[in-house]
XYZ file of C-alpha atoms in Angstrom:
91
model
C -96.276 62.217 99.382
C -98.639 59.913 100.708
C -101.759 61.888 98.903
C -101.511 62.760 95.265
C -103.958 63.992 92.565
C -103.659 62.141 89.177
C -104.904 63.480 86.361
C -105.734 62.247 82.719
C -105.606 64.775 79.988
C -106.169 64.623 76.238
C -104.702 66.539 73.800
C -106.039 67.838 70.394
C -103.730 69.336 67.657
C -105.186 71.375 65.026
C -103.573 73.443 62.503
C -106.627 75.922 62.093
C -108.657 77.609 64.152
C -111.840 76.190 65.494
C -114.820 77.225 67.974
C -114.374 76.448 71.501
C -116.466 76.566 74.137
C -114.753 75.388 77.255
C -116.176 74.628 80.711
C -115.941 78.155 82.294
C -115.505 76.057 85.930
C -112.474 74.270 84.093
C -111.131 76.827 81.907
C -110.531 80.632 82.336
C -109.236 81.645 78.949
C -107.576 79.668 75.614
C -105.520 81.683 73.081
C -104.277 80.269 69.540
C -100.521 80.933 69.478
C -97.630 80.435 67.394
C -94.373 78.309 68.571
C -92.601 81.698 69.468
C -95.722 83.326 70.870
C -95.908 80.449 73.405
C -92.420 80.792 74.149
C -93.156 84.373 75.330
C -96.117 83.579 77.313
C -94.080 80.772 78.828
C -91.319 83.506 79.952
C -93.955 85.626 80.745
C -95.982 83.287 83.276
C -92.355 82.343 84.387
C -91.303 85.869 85.429
C -94.582 86.645 86.772
C -95.622 89.312 84.233
C -99.231 90.818 84.103
C -100.342 88.182 86.364
C -100.359 85.703 83.780
C -100.816 82.212 85.257
C -100.654 78.829 83.356
C -102.080 75.691 84.000
C -99.366 73.252 86.442
C -100.213 70.275 84.399
C -100.219 72.182 80.787
C -96.786 73.409 82.018
C -95.635 70.023 82.737
C -96.782 68.679 79.003
C -94.839 71.644 77.711
C -91.764 70.813 79.505
C -91.953 66.973 78.752
C -93.725 66.985 75.009
C -95.099 70.032 73.159
C -92.313 71.143 71.408
C -91.083 67.777 70.185
C -95.031 67.019 69.186
C -95.082 70.442 67.780
C -92.096 69.569 65.364
C -93.552 66.211 64.160
C -97.072 68.206 63.354
C -95.133 70.701 61.054
C -92.991 67.655 59.459
C -96.562 65.408 59.112
C -94.901 62.714 61.196
C -97.182 63.154 64.145
C -98.374 59.546 63.779
C -94.488 58.818 64.901
C -95.079 59.956 68.551
C -98.540 58.842 68.958
C -98.143 56.552 72.320
C -102.046 55.242 73.450
C -100.509 52.757 76.005
C -98.033 54.560 78.235
C -98.962 56.383 81.177
C -96.600 59.423 82.414
C -95.841 59.992 85.616
C -94.744 63.830 85.251
C -93.516 65.772 88.068
């Protein structure tokens, strides 16, 4: 439509647990998960189980990039997919 929201998101990848203090006005909850746990969370959110809700922005990142990036992170090749110049229009 004529009006829309544009969001700029930064993603931090870490392979260890860190103490986080997200802004409670922006983030309701955080959770450390492995790949299979994330897939299960996505399935539950899609099915509406347990009232689980995910940010629509997060879902777009998952659907378009996250598992590919996760593969590169595990292989130690994440630098191959770093792109600080492209603005992606996700719908």
